[in-house]
Amino acid sequence: MYLYHGKGVLYTWVSDNIYHIYEGKFKDNQRSGKGKQTWFRTKGPIQHGIQSLHDLENMTMEQVNELMHLLTDNTEIVEIYDGQWQNDMKHGKGTVLITADNSLYVGEFRNNLHHGIGRMKFKNGMYHGYFQNGKIHGKGKMVFNDGELLSYNGTWNEGKMHGLGKFVYRNGNEAMVEHDNNTFVRFMPPQGSIFGKNFWSDVTPPHFFPERTS
C-alpha cells in the first residue's frame, strides 16, 4: 500500500463519467497544504475499452499516460479548485470555478465549504462579504448586473436578506430597508427624515424612485 506524503499528482475516478486530478501536497495519505484539483466529465465512452481509473495502481506509466491522453481528448472541465487543503478537504484560502454557470469564488474555506470572508461572482452579479457553512451569512454587499436595483449592502441570514441594509438604485437614489429572512418589513424613503426624525414606512418600497430633481 502506498502512503502519499510530500508533493505529487493523484488521479481519482469518482463515478462512471467523473474523475479528478489533484496536483499538490500530501500529508499522511491525505491532501494537505497547497494544491490544485480539477474535476472532469467524460463526453462519451473512452476509446480502446478503457472505462475507468480503478486499476491505475496496476498500470505502467506508459499505460497511464495513454489513458490520460485519451481522457483529455474526450472530456470537459467541471470544476477547478486551487488553494489550501487540510485532511482531504478544502480548508483555508482558495479559489473555485464552476464551469456550468461560470461562477467564481475567491476567499476562505472550512471543511470543504465557503466560510469566512470571500468574494463570489454569479451570472447576474457579485457578492463580497461573509459566508458561514457554505451560505452567505453576516454582513455583505450584493451588486446586481441588471435591473433597477444596483446593490444591497447589509446583513444576511443563510443566503437571505435579514435585518437592516441599504438599497442603491441605478438612478442614484438610496433607501434603508429591513428584511426578515427575505420578507420585506419596512423602508425609510430617500429623503431620510421628516421634521428631523427618522421616518420608517411599512409600505413596500417601489422598484424605483423618481429621478432626483437636484
Short mmCIF file of C-alpha atoms in Angstrom, two decimals:
data_model
loop_
_atom_site.label_atom_id
_atom_site.label_comp_id
_atom_site.label_asym_id
_atom_site.label_seq_id
_atom_site.Cartn_x
_atom_site.Cartn_y
_atom_site.Cartn_z
CA MET A 1 0.00 0.00 0.00
CA TYR A 2 1.26 3.44 -0.95
CA LEU A 3 1.48 6.31 1.55
CA TYR A 4 1.08 9.73 -0.04
CA HIS A 5 3.38 12.29 1.61
CA GLY A 6 5.02 15.35 0.08
CA LYS A 7 4.34 16.66 -3.43
CA GLY A 8 2.63 14.59 -6.07
CA VAL A 9 -0.18 14.01 -8.56
CA LEU A 10 -3.23 11.87 -7.78
CA TYR A 11 -5.79 10.63 -10.34
CA THR A 12 -9.14 9.53 -8.90
CA TRP A 13 -12.19 8.11 -10.67
CA VAL A 14 -15.31 9.37 -8.86
CA SER A 15 -18.16 7.86 -10.90
CA ASP A 16 -18.87 6.39 -14.33
CA ASN A 17 -18.11 9.66 -16.07
CA ILE A 18 -16.45 11.92 -13.46
CA TYR A 19 -12.82 11.90 -12.38
CA HIS A 20 -10.42 14.43 -10.88
CA ILE A 21 -6.72 15.15 -10.90
CA TYR A 22 -5.00 16.61 -7.83
CA GLU A 23 -1.59 18.24 -8.05
CA GLY A 24 -0.08 19.41 -4.79
CA LYS A 25 0.99 18.46 -1.30
CA PHE A 26 0.08 15.40 0.74
CA LYS A 27 0.45 14.60 4.41
CA ASP A 28 -0.20 11.19 5.95
CA ASN A 29 -2.04 9.95 2.85
CA GLN A 30 -4.32 12.99 2.63
CA ARG A 31 -4.38 16.16 0.56
CA SER A 32 -2.93 18.77 2.90
CA GLY A 33 -1.29 22.11 2.16
CA LYS A 34 -1.28 23.90 -1.19
CA GLY A 35 -2.86 22.05 -4.10
CA LYS A 36 -4.95 22.26 -7.24
CA GLN A 37 -7.72 19.83 -8.12
CA THR A 38 -9.61 19.72 -11.41
CA TRP A 39 -12.82 17.73 -11.92
CA PHE A 40 -13.55 16.36 -15.40
CA ARG A 41 -16.59 14.83 -17.08
CA THR A 42 -16.19 12.40 -19.98
CA LYS A 43 -18.27 13.24 -23.05
CA GLY A 44 -18.67 9.62 -24.13
CA PRO A 45 -17.12 6.13 -23.92
CA ILE A 46 -13.36 6.07 -23.56
CA GLN A 47 -11.60 4.52 -26.55
CA HIS A 48 -9.75 1.19 -26.60
CA GLY A 49 -12.02 -0.32 -23.96
CA ILE A 50 -10.66 1.80 -21.09
CA GLN A 51 -13.63 2.70 -18.90
CA SER A 52 -12.27 3.85 -15.53
CA LEU A 53 -9.25 4.61 -13.39
CA HIS A 54 -9.94 1.93 -10.79
CA ASP A 55 -6.95 -0.14 -11.86
CA LEU A 56 -4.38 2.68 -12.12
CA GLU A 57 -2.18 1.02 -9.49
CA ASN A 58 -1.73 -1.97 -11.81
CA MET A 59 -0.87 0.11 -14.88
CA THR A 60 2.55 1.02 -16.16
CA MET A 61 3.40 4.71 -16.58
CA GLU A 62 3.09 4.27 -20.33
CA GLN A 63 -0.46 2.93 -19.92
CA VAL A 64 -1.35 5.75 -17.52
CA ASN A 65 -0.05 8.38 -19.93
CA GLU A 66 -2.06 6.80 -22.75
CA LEU A 67 -5.19 6.84 -20.62
CA MET A 68 -4.69 10.47 -19.63
CA HIS A 69 -4.22 11.41 -23.27
CA LEU A 70 -7.47 9.66 -24.22
CA LEU A 71 -9.35 11.28 -21.35
CA THR A 72 -8.04 14.75 -22.18
CA ASP A 73 -9.34 14.43 -25.74
CA ASN A 74 -12.77 13.25 -24.59
CA THR A 75 -13.60 15.33 -21.51
CA GLU A 76 -14.78 18.71 -20.31
CA ILE A 77 -13.80 20.56 -17.13
CA VAL A 78 -16.49 20.67 -14.45
CA GLU A 79 -14.75 22.44 -11.56
CA ILE A 80 -11.33 23.78 -10.59
CA TYR A 81 -10.14 24.45 -7.03
CA ASP A 82 -6.76 26.00 -6.33
CA GLY A 83 -5.84 26.69 -2.73
CA GLN A 84 -5.26 25.27 0.72
CA TRP A 85 -6.24 21.76 1.85
CA GLN A 86 -6.46 20.07 5.23
CA ASN A 87 -7.40 16.45 5.93
CA ASP A 88 -8.51 15.89 2.31
CA MET A 89 -10.84 18.92 2.38
CA LYS A 90 -10.74 22.48 1.05
CA HIS A 91 -9.64 24.44 4.10
CA GLY A 92 -8.06 27.89 4.24
CA LYS A 93 -7.81 30.35 1.37
CA GLY A 94 -8.61 29.27 -2.16
CA THR A 95 -10.35 29.86 -5.47
CA VAL A 96 -13.03 27.68 -7.04
CA LEU A 97 -14.52 27.93 -10.53
CA ILE A 98 -17.73 26.10 -11.51
CA THR A 99 -17.97 25.89 -15.29
CA ALA A 100 -21.71 25.05 -15.50
CA ASP A 101 -22.73 28.58 -14.50
CA ASN A 102 -19.30 30.22 -14.72
CA SER A 103 -19.46 31.14 -11.02
CA LEU A 104 -16.22 32.05 -9.26
CA TYR A 105 -15.47 32.15 -5.53
CA VAL A 106 -12.31 33.64 -4.04
CA GLY A 107 -11.96 33.52 -0.28
CA GLU A 108 -11.88 31.33 2.78
CA PHE A 109 -12.99 27.72 3.21
CA ARG A 110 -13.64 25.47 6.18
CA ASN A 111 -14.24 21.74 5.82
CA ASN A 112 -14.98 21.99 2.07
CA LEU A 113 -17.45 24.89 2.48
CA HIS A 114 -17.25 28.65 1.88
CA HIS A 115 -16.64 30.01 5.37
CA GLY A 116 -15.26 33.40 6.38
CA ILE A 117 -14.67 36.37 4.10
CA GLY A 118 -14.98 35.87 0.37
CA ARG A 119 -15.99 37.26 -2.99
CA MET A 120 -18.34 35.34 -5.28
CA LYS A 121 -19.24 36.14 -8.88
CA PHE A 122 -22.62 34.91 -10.09
CA LYS A 123 -24.21 35.00 -13.52
CA ASN A 124 -26.30 38.01 -12.50
CA GLY A 125 -23.99 39.80 -10.08
CA MET A 126 -21.31 39.69 -7.41
CA TYR A 127 -21.24 39.32 -3.62
CA HIS A 128 -18.48 40.42 -1.26
CA GLY A 129 -18.73 39.70 2.44
CA TYR A 130 -19.11 36.92 4.96
CA PHE A 131 -20.02 33.26 4.48
CA GLN A 132 -20.88 30.58 7.02
CA ASN A 133 -21.08 26.84 6.32
CA GLY A 134 -21.36 27.38 2.58
CA LYS A 135 -24.01 30.12 2.67
CA ILE A 136 -23.98 33.92 2.56
CA HIS A 137 -24.27 34.88 6.21
CA GLY A 138 -23.45 38.03 8.15
CA LYS A 139 -22.58 41.40 6.67
CA GLY A 140 -22.04 41.70 2.93
CA LYS A 141 -22.79 43.54 -0.28
CA MET A 142 -24.54 42.14 -3.35
CA VAL A 143 -24.19 44.01 -6.65
CA PHE A 144 -26.64 43.19 -9.45
CA ASN A 145 -25.70 43.28 -13.14
CA ASP A 146 -29.08 44.44 -14.42
CA GLY A 147 -32.44 45.74 -13.25
CA GLU A 148 -33.36 48.93 -11.43
CA LEU A 149 -31.70 47.82 -8.19
CA LEU A 150 -27.92 48.26 -8.27
CA SER A 151 -26.94 46.83 -4.88
CA TYR A 152 -27.91 45.69 -1.41
CA ASN A 153 -25.46 46.25 1.43
CA GLY A 154 -26.48 44.85 4.79
CA THR A 155 -26.91 41.72 6.87
CA TRP A 156 -27.78 38.22 5.65
CA ASN A 157 -29.02 35.02 7.26
CA GLU A 158 -28.19 31.77 5.42
CA GLY A 159 -28.42 33.36 1.99
CA LYS A 160 -31.42 35.60 2.74
CA MET A 161 -31.59 39.34 3.39
CA HIS A 162 -32.19 39.67 7.12
CA GLY A 163 -32.04 42.74 9.33
CA LEU A 164 -31.00 46.21 8.25
CA GLY A 165 -29.45 47.13 4.94
CA LYS A 166 -29.31 49.70 2.18
CA PHE A 167 -30.70 49.57 -1.35
CA VAL A 168 -28.91 51.63 -4.01
CA TYR A 169 -30.76 52.17 -7.28
CA ARG A 170 -29.22 52.82 -10.68
CA ASN A 171 -30.70 56.30 -10.78
CA GLY A 172 -28.63 57.20 -7.71
CA ASN A 173 -31.38 57.01 -5.09
CA GLU A 174 -30.91 55.11 -1.84
CA ALA A 175 -33.19 53.67 0.82
CA MET A 176 -32.65 51.99 4.17
CA VAL A 177 -34.55 48.70 4.34
CA GLU A 178 -35.30 45.95 6.82
CA HIS A 179 -35.99 42.29 5.98
CA ASP A 180 -36.95 39.19 7.92
CA ASN A 181 -35.43 36.21 6.07
CA ASN A 182 -36.04 37.78 2.66
CA THR A 183 -39.50 39.04 3.65
CA PHE A 184 -39.72 42.82 3.41
CA VAL A 185 -40.55 44.57 6.70
CA ARG A 186 -40.15 48.32 6.16
CA PHE A 187 -38.09 51.02 4.48
CA MET A 188 -37.05 54.62 5.00
CA PRO A 189 -37.69 56.87 1.99
CA PRO A 190 -34.78 58.61 0.23
CA GLN A 191 -35.43 61.94 1.97
CA GLY A 192 -34.23 60.22 5.14
CA SER A 193 -36.17 62.13 7.76
CA ILE A 194 -39.29 64.19 8.38
CA PHE A 195 -39.13 67.09 10.84
CA GLY A 196 -35.71 65.96 11.97
CA LYS A 197 -36.80 62.45 12.96
CA ASN A 198 -36.15 59.22 11.12
CA PHE A 199 -39.31 58.06 9.40
CA TRP A 200 -39.90 54.36 8.73
CA SER A 201 -42.74 53.25 6.49
CA ASP A 202 -44.31 49.80 6.36
CA VAL A 203 -45.19 50.36 2.70
CA THR A 204 -43.31 48.09 0.32
CA PRO A 205 -40.59 50.15 -1.39
CA PRO A 206 -41.14 50.80 -5.09
CA HIS A 207 -38.93 49.12 -7.64
CA PHE A 208 -37.51 52.53 -8.40
CA PHE A 209 -37.73 56.05 -7.06
CA PRO A 210 -38.39 59.16 -9.18
CA GLU A 211 -35.27 60.72 -10.62
CA ARG A 212 -33.63 63.27 -8.36
CA THR A 213 -34.52 66.87 -9.12
CA SER A 214 -31.34 68.32 -7.63
#
